[in-house]
Structures are given as C-alpha cells and as structure tokens.
Amino acid sequence: LPTFKLTIAYDGTDFVGWQRQANGSSVQELLEAALADLAGGHVAVHGAGRTDAGVHAIGQVASCTIERNLAAATMARALNARLPPAVRIMSADEAPATFHARFAARSKMYRYRVWTSDALDPFERAFVWHVPGGLDAAAMALAARQIEGRHDFAAFQAAGSDTRTTEREVFASRLAKSTDALIVYEITGDGFLRHMVRTIVGSLVEIGRGRRDGAWLASVIASRDRSQAGPSAPPQGLFLVHVDY
Amino acid sequence: LPTFKLTIAYDGTDFVGWQRQANGSSVQELLEAALADLAGGHVAVHGAGRTDAGVHAIGQVASCTIERNLAAATMARALNARLPPAVRIMSADEAPATFHARFAARSKMYRYRVWTSDALDPFERAFVWHVPGGLDAAAMALAARQIEGRHDFAAFQAAGSDTRTTEREVFASRLAKSTDALIVYEITGDGFLRHMVRTIVGSLVEIGRGRRDGAWLASVIASRDRSQAGPSAPPQGLFLVHVDY
C-alpha cells in the first residue's frame, strides 16, 4: 500500500481550520472525503500543523496510506478534481511506509503579514492584519530576535491548552520584509504551541506601537504567564509556509 | 466647490462592474452612496473605465464635485470609512473644476493574468484565468506586438455594442511576465472597446495553445468581424491598473 506525502495550499478564510470540527468545514475533512472517494474507504490523513480557523497554508504537509495503487503524479490531479478550489494539492510524493507528517517534522516555518498603511489594499484584506498608523519596524526587528533559542513559551500559549511541555526551540525569528505598507514576520521552529505565533506577533505589534519597550519581551518569556503577553494577532495574517523533514 | 480625482482599487469578484446596474452592487453605486452620505446630497461620480462584472481595479480613477469643503486628505479617509473593504480609495487629490476622469484620460493600462500550471494556487483563484496544460509564451509574446498601433478593433468588440468608431490606438501590448505558472499580459491604449482586452487575451491564448499561428491575429484585425477572433477571456483575470492624464 503506497504512503504519500502531500504538500497542500489552502485559503483558510472559510474553514474552521485544519482539524475536523463538529461545526463547519475543515481542510482535513475535505481531504479525507476526497481520499475516501478515490480509495473507496476511509483514509486517515495526518497534517504537520494544526492550523486554526482562518489561518492559511502555502506548504502544509500531510501523510496518508491508501489501499489502492496510485502513482504520485495521478494522486495530485485526482485529489484536486475532488477538492474545492480553496484547497490545492501542490505536489504528491511517494514516501516510506513509516512516514508521518506530524511526528517526522523537524521544523516548520510560519509567516505573518501586517498591513500598516491607512488604506488597506482590497486584494490583501483577507491575508493581512490591518494595523494602520505606522509601526516602529526597527524596534520590532530587534525584539523579534529575542524569540530565537530554546525557551519555555508558556506565556504565548492559548489558555486552556494541555501540552506535555511548553518548551520549544525557535531557530529563526525575523522581520523578513518591511515597507511603508507591509511588515512580514517569519518564524521557524521545532514546534509551536497553540496561538504561539499569533501571540508573539501581537506582542511585537505592541512594541511596534511604542506601548512596550525592547526589554519587555524577555520579561514576558520569563514570566511564563499568558496574561503578560500581548493580545493574539488575528488569524487571517498567518500562513504555514513550509515544513522541513 | 472642490473637484476631486479619486484613485480607487477594488476586488471586482462580487460586483456587477463599475457602472450602476438594475441588479446587483456596482462600485459606482457604492461610491455615490458614500459621497451622498458625506456631502448630504447626490454626487455624480465619473469613472475613467467602465470595468465589467468581475473585473478588478488597482488604479481606477473617478472624478466628482462635492458641495462641501473637504480637504483631499480627509476625503480618502471619510470615504473609506463608508465603503466596504472590497473598495478602497487609495488616494484623493484636488483637481481643476473642469476635470472629468473619463474625458480627460489620455491612456489606460490593463493587465491580464493567466495561470498555466496544473494546480491553481488557491490564493490566485479569484485573480487569474486558469489555462492548464502549458502555453507557448514565445508565440504569444510575438503575436501580442501585432496589436500595437492604430487599428480598427471591431473584431474584438462585444456583440451589440454601439460606439461611434471602433478605431483605437494601442501604445503597448506585451507579455510583461512569463514563468512556468503565470503569464501576465499588459496593454496600454487611448481607449478600449467593450470586451476588447478580454477578446485579445482569448485570441492570444488560442495562439499559445497552438490552435492558431502567428499570422492569424493580423487577419482577425483586418476582418473587423467578431466571429473571427477567439473567445473572450473570463473577467477575473483582468485588472485596470493605471489611467494617465
């Protein structure tokens, strides 16, 4: 039975997120339905990252094993024919039988986009957080680097989460781009707590607005207390860009 | 009474086009409603280009004269507060009382985007024509140049149009970009007939598919017969980019 590694892009606007939910349409559910139609029976799909409602993906990765002998090239086309245009299999590759998209992931890269000029470009409105009035990008860039390294990120985790450990390693945390209109933040790490990226971004924006100074972020990390961090940035600015194996 | 030149961007997906229609929401109607609210009475708005249903604009230009003394800087903000996010005033400038966005326009630039790879990027799906299977971009680029110059473009005009003359001058007609996935076509001219850009693109794609050769386009122009040209490309790939005065 062939095992596949699927690279998936989706516009998260109308979804409840990656993971199956009681209410609303999830990417996982659509993918499992397309695979069931193709394979003639239930197929479990494992995604590398559980993106939240409204979060987008450029390079989500999922694994599945199907009970039908299909070439990888055929797989992508057959799935795309069964998926809505908001979800696309960008590539399908055969993988070793033991491949599991979540457990095998070594690092993930997320991107967050902030629109800072007064008039929000209508073509960007579903893909940015609009923070008009200007941000101090230089201060944000300096603060972003403080996130790098192995830390206990409990202060950035959504309330009510239960994870074994809240320690994660961040390999890179940078402002990838900053123009008059757009600030792009990118973070790569070995794993992320629920809402972690959005709460880091919400905190960086507090600094960019001048409400907090550069030293503040280190004290938030040290506090391990969610109430010390900034508010979570909204989902539509966030993209799961890449998963490394 | 101040006259304004408004530069407007809109995501045309959900509109019946620029111009007021009996059924459905038009950009002109939304703008006139916002201006009426601001000025306390009807304000006529003239747009440079009458974009069709589903066509987008990055730099549509409109003119209006309002019965209230408003600074240009205030104008953009006040209108954006009254418009849906799919329509944004990107800039507002005071203009001479005689300024009319349509009559004063010297040239307009349109862009058309064609997605050619098999899997259509979900973030592009509302902003391209998907033509999978690959196109001969070199043949299209050569043919595109044949559109340049002063011609009678009757063969590219929507059936049932009544215009005084079907002669127009095209200053530039080029493939601005062509990658494995995306072909971008740009055309600048002194004016455009209804569906002219989309029918030119539809004809270029016939050439790109190898269904017609390079000499064909000149014969279509010469025929002045709509039935000789290719089908019109769909609206969602088209953008009114810039109007020159």
Tab-separated table of C-alpha atoms in Angstrom:
chain	number	residue	atom	x	y	z
A	1	LEU	CA	0.000	0.000	0.000
A	2	PRO	CA	1.527	3.304	-1.008
A	3	THR	CA	2.122	6.060	1.545
A	4	PHE	CA	2.061	9.632	0.294
A	5	LYS	CA	3.484	12.953	1.360
A	6	LEU	CA	1.071	15.651	0.185
A	7	THR	CA	2.041	19.334	0.043
A	8	ILE	CA	-1.107	21.396	0.376
A	9	ALA	CA	-2.001	25.066	-0.044
A	10	TYR	CA	-5.253	26.495	1.229
A	11	ASP	CA	-7.020	29.780	1.609
A	12	GLY	CA	-8.187	29.367	5.194
A	13	THR	CA	-10.803	32.143	5.071
A	14	ASP	CA	-13.855	29.884	5.059
A	15	PHE	CA	-12.535	26.957	7.073
A	16	VAL	CA	-12.717	26.084	10.774
A	17	GLY	CA	-9.029	25.186	10.471
A	18	TRP	CA	-7.033	22.100	9.526
A	19	GLN	CA	-8.596	19.767	12.034
A	20	ARG	CA	-12.028	18.163	11.857
A	21	GLN	CA	-14.613	20.013	13.982
A	22	ALA	CA	-18.214	19.302	14.854
A	23	ASN	CA	-19.318	22.566	13.216
A	24	GLY	CA	-18.004	23.854	9.934
A	25	SER	CA	-15.775	22.693	7.173
A	26	SER	CA	-12.167	21.687	7.887
A	27	VAL	CA	-9.365	21.009	5.430
A	28	GLN	CA	-8.699	17.589	6.952
A	29	GLU	CA	-12.340	16.605	6.490
A	30	LEU	CA	-12.379	17.705	2.822
A	31	LEU	CA	-9.161	15.846	2.169
A	32	GLU	CA	-10.372	12.669	3.870
A	33	ALA	CA	-13.601	12.847	1.861
A	34	ALA	CA	-11.664	13.235	-1.401
A	35	LEU	CA	-9.377	10.324	-0.443
A	36	ALA	CA	-12.323	8.127	0.574
A	37	ASP	CA	-13.900	8.755	-2.821
A	38	LEU	CA	-10.624	7.883	-4.520
A	39	ALA	CA	-9.724	4.825	-2.442
A	40	GLY	CA	-13.222	3.508	-1.790
A	41	GLY	CA	-12.962	3.543	2.006
A	42	HIS	CA	-11.873	5.709	4.937
A	43	VAL	CA	-8.334	7.057	4.744
A	44	ALA	CA	-6.785	8.792	7.766
A	45	VAL	CA	-4.839	11.964	6.989
A	46	HIS	CA	-2.203	13.383	9.340
A	47	GLY	CA	-1.267	17.051	8.965
A	48	ALA	CA	2.051	18.518	10.076
A	49	GLY	CA	0.471	21.615	11.643
A	50	ARG	CA	-2.997	22.081	13.105
A	51	THR	CA	-3.724	25.498	11.682
A	52	ASP	CA	-6.564	27.366	13.408
A	53	ALA	CA	-9.752	28.714	11.859
A	54	GLY	CA	-8.963	31.358	9.249
A	55	VAL	CA	-5.233	30.558	9.064
A	56	HIS	CA	-3.810	29.881	5.586
A	57	ALA	CA	-1.254	27.403	4.294
A	58	ILE	CA	1.193	27.613	1.427
A	59	GLY	CA	3.027	24.426	2.293
A	60	GLN	CA	1.086	22.341	4.788
A	61	VAL	CA	2.228	18.721	4.634
A	62	ALA	CA	0.014	15.696	5.208
A	63	SER	CA	0.603	11.970	5.126
A	64	CYS	CA	-1.750	9.127	4.286
A	65	THR	CA	-1.674	5.484	3.238
A	66	ILE	CA	-4.230	4.354	0.719
A	67	GLU	CA	-5.493	0.929	-0.248
A	68	ARG	CA	-5.111	1.469	-3.949
A	69	ASN	CA	-2.080	1.505	-6.139
A	70	LEU	CA	-1.867	5.035	-7.470
A	71	ALA	CA	1.097	6.856	-8.996
A	72	ALA	CA	2.076	10.027	-7.148
A	73	ALA	CA	1.532	12.125	-10.285
A	74	THR	CA	-2.019	10.817	-10.677
A	75	MET	CA	-2.713	11.352	-6.973
A	76	ALA	CA	-2.419	15.155	-7.016
A	77	ARG	CA	-4.637	15.502	-10.076
A	78	ALA	CA	-7.263	13.068	-8.784
A	79	LEU	CA	-7.461	14.802	-5.402
A	80	ASN	CA	-7.625	18.295	-6.908
A	81	ALA	CA	-10.533	17.178	-9.072
A	82	ARG	CA	-12.370	16.275	-5.841
A	83	LEU	CA	-11.397	19.290	-3.714
A	84	PRO	CA	-12.829	22.838	-3.750
A	85	PRO	CA	-10.539	25.466	-5.378
A	86	ALA	CA	-9.705	26.904	-1.930
A	87	VAL	CA	-7.658	23.735	-1.238
A	88	ARG	CA	-4.989	22.524	-3.654
A	89	ILE	CA	-2.580	19.629	-3.571
A	90	MET	CA	0.543	21.375	-4.886
A	91	SER	CA	2.532	18.149	-5.021
A	92	ALA	CA	2.260	14.487	-4.057
A	93	ASP	CA	5.247	12.244	-3.486
A	94	GLU	CA	5.551	8.616	-2.505
A	95	ALA	CA	7.010	8.257	0.988
A	96	PRO	CA	8.331	5.400	3.133
A	97	ALA	CA	5.534	3.429	4.847
A	98	THR	CA	6.661	4.836	8.212
A	99	PHE	CA	6.336	8.491	7.144
A	100	HIS	CA	4.068	10.539	9.444
A	101	ALA	CA	3.713	14.231	8.550
A	102	ARG	CA	3.466	15.412	12.166
A	103	PHE	CA	5.880	13.143	14.020
A	104	ALA	CA	8.572	13.283	11.333
A	105	ALA	CA	8.587	17.082	11.008
A	106	ARG	CA	11.912	18.634	12.052
A	107	SER	CA	10.858	22.263	11.716
A	108	LYS	CA	8.029	24.445	10.499
A	109	MET	CA	8.087	27.948	9.108
A	110	TYR	CA	5.220	30.361	9.620
A	111	ARG	CA	4.790	33.806	8.073
A	112	TYR	CA	2.657	36.637	9.451
A	113	ARG	CA	1.710	39.705	7.390
A	114	VAL	CA	0.794	43.098	8.876
A	115	TRP	CA	-0.586	45.909	6.707
A	116	THR	CA	0.352	49.256	8.206
A	117	SER	CA	-0.774	51.982	5.840
A	118	ASP	CA	-4.132	53.724	6.232
A	119	ALA	CA	-5.887	52.360	3.161
A	120	LEU	CA	-5.958	48.569	3.154
A	121	ASP	CA	-5.347	47.200	-0.366
A	122	PRO	CA	-8.586	45.291	-1.169
A	123	PHE	CA	-6.580	42.375	-2.600
A	124	GLU	CA	-4.757	41.993	0.707
A	125	ARG	CA	-7.735	42.252	3.036
A	126	ALA	CA	-8.122	38.505	3.611
A	127	PHE	CA	-4.367	37.956	4.044
A	128	VAL	CA	-3.117	40.588	6.495
A	129	TRP	CA	-3.769	42.123	9.883
A	130	HIS	CA	-4.530	45.790	9.312
A	131	VAL	CA	-2.717	47.955	11.866
A	132	PRO	CA	-2.975	51.496	10.473
A	133	GLY	CA	-0.987	54.375	11.870
A	134	GLY	CA	2.527	53.077	11.351
A	135	LEU	CA	4.714	50.755	13.396
A	136	ASP	CA	8.321	51.066	14.527
A	137	ALA	CA	9.681	48.249	12.358
A	138	ALA	CA	13.252	48.661	13.642
A	139	ALA	CA	12.122	48.094	17.245
A	140	MET	CA	10.068	45.092	16.164
A	141	ALA	CA	13.007	43.627	14.233
A	142	LEU	CA	15.259	43.869	17.289
A	143	ALA	CA	12.625	42.356	19.581
A	144	ALA	CA	11.882	39.543	17.113
A	145	ARG	CA	15.433	38.217	17.539
A	146	GLN	CA	14.854	37.758	21.306
A	147	ILE	CA	12.421	34.962	20.475
A	148	GLU	CA	15.198	32.836	18.975
A	149	GLY	CA	16.588	29.943	21.002
A	150	ARG	CA	15.176	27.307	23.317
A	151	HIS	CA	12.632	28.852	25.683
A	152	ASP	CA	9.602	27.963	27.719
A	153	PHE	CA	6.893	29.661	25.655
A	154	ALA	CA	4.052	29.148	28.166
A	155	ALA	CA	3.342	32.919	28.111
A	156	PHE	CA	2.401	32.635	24.422
A	157	GLN	CA	0.170	29.601	24.650
A	158	ALA	CA	-3.630	29.808	24.334
A	159	ALA	CA	-5.389	29.493	27.691
A	160	GLY	CA	-6.723	26.002	28.374
A	161	SER	CA	-4.139	24.124	26.308
A	162	ASP	CA	-2.698	20.955	27.752
A	163	THR	CA	0.644	20.049	26.293
A	164	ARG	CA	3.289	17.843	27.837
A	165	THR	CA	5.858	20.589	27.734
A	166	THR	CA	5.771	24.247	26.756
A	167	GLU	CA	9.445	24.342	25.865
A	168	ARG	CA	10.178	24.841	22.167
A	169	GLU	CA	13.188	25.789	20.096
A	170	VAL	CA	12.911	28.698	17.701
A	171	PHE	CA	15.612	28.550	15.021
A	172	ALA	CA	14.841	31.895	13.408
A	173	SER	CA	12.543	34.824	14.229
A	174	ARG	CA	12.921	37.768	11.861
A	175	LEU	CA	11.225	40.630	10.092
A	176	ALA	CA	11.598	39.286	6.556
A	177	LYS	CA	10.316	42.461	4.943
A	178	SER	CA	9.231	45.928	5.958
A	179	THR	CA	7.959	48.576	3.588
A	180	ASP	CA	5.734	51.603	4.143
A	181	ALA	CA	2.683	49.387	3.780
A	182	LEU	CA	3.620	45.856	4.764
A	183	ILE	CA	5.570	44.147	7.526
A	184	VAL	CA	6.285	40.453	7.075
A	185	TYR	CA	7.410	38.380	10.051
A	186	GLU	CA	8.786	34.841	9.716
A	187	ILE	CA	9.439	32.291	12.403
A	188	THR	CA	10.972	28.806	12.145
A	189	GLY	CA	10.950	26.358	14.993
A	190	ASP	CA	10.828	22.722	16.015
A	191	GLY	CA	7.228	23.094	17.141
A	192	PHE	CA	4.657	25.663	18.138
A	193	LEU	CA	2.157	25.892	20.956
A	194	ARG	CA	-1.450	26.782	20.201
A	195	HIS	CA	-1.687	30.509	19.270
A	196	MET	CA	2.062	30.883	19.881
A	197	VAL	CA	2.893	32.634	16.599
A	198	ARG	CA	-0.130	34.931	16.793
A	199	THR	CA	0.640	35.906	20.385
A	200	ILE	CA	4.280	36.597	19.529
A	201	VAL	CA	3.082	38.804	16.654
A	202	GLY	CA	0.530	40.545	18.880
A	203	SER	CA	3.359	41.256	21.339
A	204	LEU	CA	5.717	42.507	18.609
A	205	VAL	CA	2.994	44.884	17.443
A	206	GLU	CA	2.690	46.262	20.996
A	207	ILE	CA	6.391	47.084	20.729
A	208	GLY	CA	5.950	48.494	17.214
A	209	ARG	CA	3.213	50.773	18.511
A	210	GLY	CA	5.562	52.057	21.204
A	211	ARG	CA	3.405	50.740	24.029
A	212	ARG	CA	6.205	48.471	25.240
A	213	ASP	CA	9.968	48.765	25.056
A	214	GLY	CA	12.572	46.322	23.784
A	215	ALA	CA	13.307	44.775	27.180
A	216	TRP	CA	9.700	43.828	27.761
A	217	LEU	CA	9.612	40.705	25.577
A	218	ALA	CA	12.321	38.901	27.564
A	219	SER	CA	10.355	39.564	30.756
A	220	VAL	CA	7.199	38.143	29.127
A	221	ILE	CA	9.051	34.952	28.171
A	222	ALA	CA	10.491	34.682	31.691
A	223	SER	CA	7.050	35.172	33.279
A	224	ARG	CA	5.592	32.018	31.631
A	225	ASP	CA	2.274	33.826	32.205
A	226	ARG	CA	-0.149	34.304	29.278
A	227	SER	CA	-1.563	37.479	30.841
A	228	GLN	CA	1.835	39.184	30.478
A	229	ALA	CA	1.971	38.850	26.661
A	230	GLY	CA	0.192	40.984	24.092
A	231	PRO	CA	-3.158	40.056	22.526
A	232	SER	CA	-3.172	37.370	19.837
A	233	ALA	CA	-2.981	38.716	16.295
A	234	PRO	CA	-5.993	37.729	14.145
A	235	PRO	CA	-5.796	34.504	12.087
A	236	GLN	CA	-6.033	35.887	8.540
A	237	GLY	CA	-2.451	37.264	8.551
A	238	LEU	CA	-0.916	33.857	9.325
A	239	PHE	CA	0.461	31.327	6.822
A	240	LEU	CA	2.034	27.921	7.377
A	241	VAL	CA	4.722	28.246	4.722
A	242	HIS	CA	6.987	25.237	4.936
A	243	VAL	CA	7.602	22.015	6.853
A	244	ASP	CA	11.070	20.534	6.924
A	245	TYR	CA	11.803	16.794	7.316
B	1	LEU	CA	-16.944	73.649	-4.682
B	2	PRO	CA	-13.983	71.286	-4.723
B	3	THR	CA	-13.496	68.748	-7.519
B	4	PHE	CA	-11.616	65.581	-6.697
B	5	LYS	CA	-9.607	62.992	-8.551
B	6	LEU	CA	-10.013	59.695	-6.723
B	7	THR	CA	-7.728	56.714	-7.327
B	8	ILE	CA	-9.628	53.565	-6.476
B	9	ALA	CA	-8.745	49.900	-6.046
B	10	TYR	CA	-11.379	47.198	-5.927
B	11	ASP	CA	-11.706	43.464	-5.822
B	12	GLY	CA	-14.350	43.061	-8.526
B	13	THR	CA	-15.343	39.499	-7.547
B	14	ASP	CA	-18.695	40.382	-6.019
B	15	PHE	CA	-19.631	43.405	-8.144
B	16	VAL	CA	-21.692	43.761	-11.321
B	17	GLY	CA	-18.917	46.069	-12.526
B	18	TRP	CA	-18.085	49.741	-12.246
B	19	GLN	CA	-21.349	51.055	-13.614
B	20	ARG	CA	-24.701	51.192	-11.852
B	21	GLN	CA	-26.972	48.300	-12.832
B	22	ALA	CA	-30.574	47.448	-12.031
B	23	ASN	CA	-29.497	44.184	-10.364
B	24	GLY	CA	-26.509	43.820	-8.107
B	25	SER	CA	-23.974	46.016	-6.448
B	26	SER	CA	-21.736	48.283	-8.539
B	27	VAL	CA	-18.667	50.216	-7.464
B	28	GLN	CA	-20.119	53.480	-8.792
B	29	GLU	CA	-23.267	52.994	-6.734
B	30	LEU	CA	-21.305	52.301	-3.538
B	31	LEU	CA	-19.125	55.326	-4.143
B	32	GLU	CA	-22.082	57.603	-4.865
B	33	ALA	CA	-23.797	56.367	-1.704
B	34	ALA	CA	-20.671	57.090	0.370
B	35	LEU	CA	-20.354	60.541	-1.204
B	36	ALA	CA	-24.052	61.313	-0.673
B	37	ASP	CA	-23.648	60.445	2.997
B	38	LEU	CA	-20.592	62.675	3.211
B	39	ALA	CA	-21.940	65.656	1.237
B	40	GLY	CA	-25.581	65.427	2.254
B	41	GLY	CA	-26.979	65.121	-1.270
B	42	HIS	CA	-26.491	63.295	-4.570
B	43	VAL	CA	-22.990	63.458	-6.025
B	44	ALA	CA	-22.350	62.195	-9.566
B	45	VAL	CA	-19.168	60.122	-9.986
B	46	HIS	CA	-17.478	59.626	-13.354
B	47	GLY	CA	-15.114	56.682	-13.740
B	48	ALA	CA	-12.313	56.520	-16.291
B	49	GLY	CA	-13.063	52.930	-17.301
B	50	ARG	CA	-16.324	51.012	-17.194
B	51	THR	CA	-14.974	47.726	-15.904
B	52	ASP	CA	-17.298	44.748	-16.408
B	53	ALA	CA	-18.717	42.410	-13.790
B	54	GLY	CA	-15.924	40.559	-12.021
B	55	VAL	CA	-13.123	42.761	-13.368
B	56	HIS	CA	-10.745	44.262	-10.801
B	57	ALA	CA	-9.078	47.650	-10.484
B	58	ILE	CA	-5.766	48.662	-8.947
B	59	GLY	CA	-5.878	52.243	-10.240
B	60	GLN	CA	-9.350	53.131	-11.469
B	61	VAL	CA	-9.780	56.920	-11.486
B	62	ALA	CA	-13.013	58.762	-10.784
B	63	SER	CA	-13.950	62.420	-10.625
B	64	CYS	CA	-16.624	64.172	-8.611
B	65	THR	CA	-17.526	67.636	-7.378
B	66	ILE	CA	-18.989	67.920	-3.910
B	67	GLU	CA	-20.946	70.650	-2.193
B	68	ARG	CA	-18.853	70.646	0.906
B	69	ASN	CA	-15.430	71.987	1.595
B	70	LEU	CA	-13.303	68.971	2.386
B	71	ALA	CA	-9.525	68.612	2.336
B	72	ALA	CA	-8.277	65.904	-0.021
B	73	ALA	CA	-6.579	64.081	2.846
B	74	THR	CA	-9.812	63.931	4.821
B	75	MET	CA	-11.750	62.824	1.741
B	76	ALA	CA	-9.997	59.454	1.308
B	77	ARG	CA	-10.357	58.566	4.970
B	78	ALA	CA	-14.003	59.649	5.145
B	79	LEU	CA	-14.931	57.653	2.049
B	80	ASN	CA	-13.055	54.538	3.152
B	81	ALA	CA	-14.937	54.646	6.448
B	82	ARG	CA	-18.161	54.430	4.397
B	83	LEU	CA	-17.102	51.849	1.803
B	84	PRO	CA	-16.870	48.051	2.119
B	85	PRO	CA	-13.292	46.692	2.354
B	86	ALA	CA	-13.510	45.374	-1.233
B	87	VAL	CA	-13.368	49.007	-2.425
B	88	ARG	CA	-10.630	51.381	-1.273
B	89	ILE	CA	-9.825	54.962	-2.123
B	90	MET	CA	-6.044	54.702	-2.426
B	91	SER	CA	-5.628	58.462	-2.865
B	92	ALA	CA	-7.707	61.613	-3.286
B	93	ASP	CA	-6.371	64.793	-4.888
B	94	GLU	CA	-7.969	68.139	-5.571
B	95	ALA	CA	-8.400	68.703	-9.296
B	96	PRO	CA	-9.372	71.634	-11.534
B	97	ALA	CA	-13.161	72.182	-11.719
B	98	THR	CA	-13.127	71.024	-15.346
B	99	PHE	CA	-11.501	67.652	-14.580
B	100	HIS	CA	-13.527	64.692	-15.861
B	101	ALA	CA	-11.990	61.242	-15.245
B	102	ARG	CA	-13.272	59.727	-18.498
B	103	PHE	CA	-12.976	62.584	-20.986
B	104	ALA	CA	-9.591	63.764	-19.734
B	105	ALA	CA	-7.960	60.299	-19.792
B	106	ARG	CA	-5.097	60.085	-22.295
B	107	SER	CA	-4.374	56.394	-21.849
B	108	LYS	CA	-5.290	53.411	-19.751
B	109	MET	CA	-3.281	50.360	-18.856
B	110	TYR	CA	-4.894	46.980	-18.302
B	111	ARG	CA	-3.245	43.804	-17.042
B	112	TYR	CA	-4.452	40.251	-17.626
B	113	ARG	CA	-3.163	37.258	-15.649
B	114	VAL	CA	-3.212	33.658	-16.898
B	115	TRP	CA	-2.322	30.732	-14.627
B	116	THR	CA	-0.866	27.899	-16.671
B	117	SER	CA	0.282	25.183	-14.299
B	118	ASP	CA	-1.949	22.253	-13.410
B	119	ALA	CA	-2.625	23.100	-9.766
B	120	LEU	CA	-4.152	26.539	-9.380
B	121	ASP	CA	-2.703	28.338	-6.347
B	122	PRO	CA	-5.755	28.899	-4.083
B	123	PHE	CA	-4.634	32.487	-3.361
B	124	GLU	CA	-4.708	33.240	-7.088
B	125	ARG	CA	-8.015	31.635	-7.938
B	126	ALA	CA	-10.042	34.874	-7.955
B	127	PHE	CA	-7.370	36.789	-9.883
B	128	VAL	CA	-6.368	34.648	-12.863
B	129	TRP	CA	-7.748	32.673	-15.766
B	130	HIS	CA	-6.695	29.065	-15.266
B	131	VAL	CA	-5.447	27.549	-18.539
B	132	PRO	CA	-3.676	24.332	-17.510
B	133	GLY	CA	-1.535	22.333	-19.878
B	134	GLY	CA	1.064	24.931	-20.779
B	135	LEU	CA	1.058	27.749	-23.330
B	136	ASP	CA	3.644	28.765	-25.914
B	137	ALA	CA	4.572	32.073	-24.290
B	138	ALA	CA	7.097	32.979	-27.003
B	139	ALA	CA	4.434	32.715	-29.716
B	140	MET	CA	2.036	34.773	-27.581
B	141	ALA	CA	4.682	37.443	-26.974
B	142	LEU	CA	5.313	37.817	-30.701
B	143	ALA	CA	1.603	37.966	-31.523
B	144	ALA	CA	0.945	40.484	-28.737
B	145	ARG	CA	3.145	43.031	-30.515
B	146	GLN	CA	0.891	42.895	-33.596
B	147	ILE	CA	-1.840	44.568	-31.571
B	148	GLU	CA	0.235	47.741	-31.203
B	149	GLY	CA	-0.637	50.741	-33.353
B	150	ARG	CA	-3.808	52.382	-34.607
B	151	HIS	CA	-6.280	49.752	-35.779
B	152	ASP	CA	-9.967	49.194	-36.247
B	153	PHE	CA	-10.634	46.773	-33.388
B	154	ALA	CA	-14.219	45.895	-34.400
B	155	ALA	CA	-13.304	42.180	-34.380
B	156	PHE	CA	-12.603	42.419	-30.629
B	157	GLN	CA	-15.721	44.300	-29.604
B	158	ALA	CA	-18.604	42.639	-27.736
B	159	ALA	CA	-21.585	41.913	-29.970
B	160	GLY	CA	-24.326	44.520	-29.721
B	161	SER	CA	-22.083	47.447	-28.768
B	162	ASP	CA	-22.771	50.780	-30.418
B	163	THR	CA	-19.769	53.064	-30.437
B	164	ARG	CA	-19.146	55.972	-32.766
B	165	THR	CA	-15.914	54.476	-34.005
B	166	THR	CA	-14.140	51.187	-33.422
B	167	GLU	CA	-10.710	52.643	-34.176
B	168	ARG	CA	-8.357	52.802	-31.219
B	169	GLU	CA	-4.642	53.306	-30.714
B	170	VAL	CA	-2.717	50.751	-28.701
B	171	PHE	CA	0.564	52.195	-27.442
B	172	ALA	CA	1.937	48.978	-25.956
B	173	SER	CA	0.873	45.321	-25.978
B	174	ARG	CA	3.332	42.998	-24.257
B	175	LEU	CA	3.813	39.874	-22.212
B	176	ALA	CA	5.104	41.572	-19.074
B	177	LYS	CA	5.999	38.311	-17.358
B	178	SER	CA	6.020	34.645	-18.116
B	179	THR	CA	7.037	31.935	-15.703
B	180	ASP	CA	6.161	28.234	-15.530
B	181	ALA	CA	2.962	29.097	-13.705
B	182	LEU	CA	1.924	32.617	-14.655
B	183	ILE	CA	1.674	34.683	-17.830
B	184	VAL	CA	0.998	38.386	-17.377
B	185	TYR	CA	-0.156	40.440	-20.350
B	186	GLU	CA	-0.261	44.253	-20.311
B	187	ILE	CA	-1.886	46.591	-22.788
B	188	THR	CA	-1.886	50.410	-22.887
B	189	GLY	CA	-4.086	52.394	-25.243
B	190	ASP	CA	-6.044	55.583	-25.747
B	191	GLY	CA	-9.309	53.719	-25.260
B	192	PHE	CA	-10.820	50.262	-25.298
B	193	LEU	CA	-13.983	48.814	-26.784
B	194	ARG	CA	-16.249	46.681	-24.671
B	195	HIS	CA	-14.581	43.234	-24.053
B	196	MET	CA	-11.642	44.304	-26.233
B	197	VAL	CA	-8.880	43.331	-23.792
B	198	ARG	CA	-10.531	40.048	-22.881
B	199	THR	CA	-11.049	39.103	-26.545
B	200	ILE	CA	-7.441	39.978	-27.368
B	201	VAL	CA	-6.324	37.744	-24.484
B	202	GLY	CA	-8.682	34.964	-25.579
B	203	SER	CA	-7.133	35.184	-29.051
B	204	LEU	CA	-3.562	35.210	-27.700
B	205	VAL	CA	-4.354	32.072	-25.708
B	206	GLU	CA	-5.578	30.367	-28.910
B	207	ILE	CA	-2.123	31.090	-30.318
B	208	GLY	CA	-0.435	29.958	-27.082
B	209	ARG	CA	-2.334	26.661	-27.314
B	210	GLY	CA	-1.060	26.167	-30.839
B	211	ARG	CA	-4.551	26.264	-32.355
B	212	ARG	CA	-3.659	29.318	-34.439
B	213	ASP	CA	-0.392	30.545	-35.884
B	214	GLY	CA	1.330	33.918	-35.640
B	215	ALA	CA	-0.132	35.296	-38.874
B	216	TRP	CA	-3.712	34.707	-37.775
B	217	LEU	CA	-4.045	37.741	-35.480
B	218	ALA	CA	-3.396	40.265	-38.276
B	219	SER	CA	-6.113	38.600	-40.345
B	220	VAL	CA	-8.545	38.809	-37.419
B	221	ILE	CA	-7.870	42.544	-37.051
B	222	ALA	CA	-8.312	43.024	-40.805
B	223	SER	CA	-11.602	41.106	-40.824
B	224	ARG	CA	-13.325	43.542	-38.436
B	225	ASP	CA	-15.555	40.551	-37.687
B	226	ARG	CA	-16.126	39.428	-34.078
B	227	SER	CA	-16.680	35.827	-35.156
B	228	GLN	CA	-13.086	35.627	-36.437
B	229	ALA	CA	-11.473	36.345	-33.050
B	230	GLY	CA	-11.003	33.918	-30.160
B	231	PRO	CA	-13.417	33.619	-27.227
B	232	SER	CA	-13.343	36.334	-24.557
B	233	ALA	CA	-11.172	35.510	-21.583
B	234	PRO	CA	-13.090	35.441	-18.269
B	235	PRO	CA	-13.308	38.651	-16.204
B	236	GLN	CA	-11.455	37.622	-13.041
B	237	GLY	CA	-8.008	37.754	-14.687
B	238	LEU	CA	-8.417	41.396	-15.740
B	239	PHE	CA	-7.205	44.486	-13.834
B	240	LEU	CA	-7.494	48.168	-14.711
B	241	VAL	CA	-4.041	49.162	-13.488
B	242	HIS	CA	-3.458	52.782	-14.372
B	243	VAL	CA	-5.043	55.808	-16.068
B	244	ASP	CA	-2.839	58.505	-17.477
B	245	TYR	CA	-3.877	62.194	-17.822
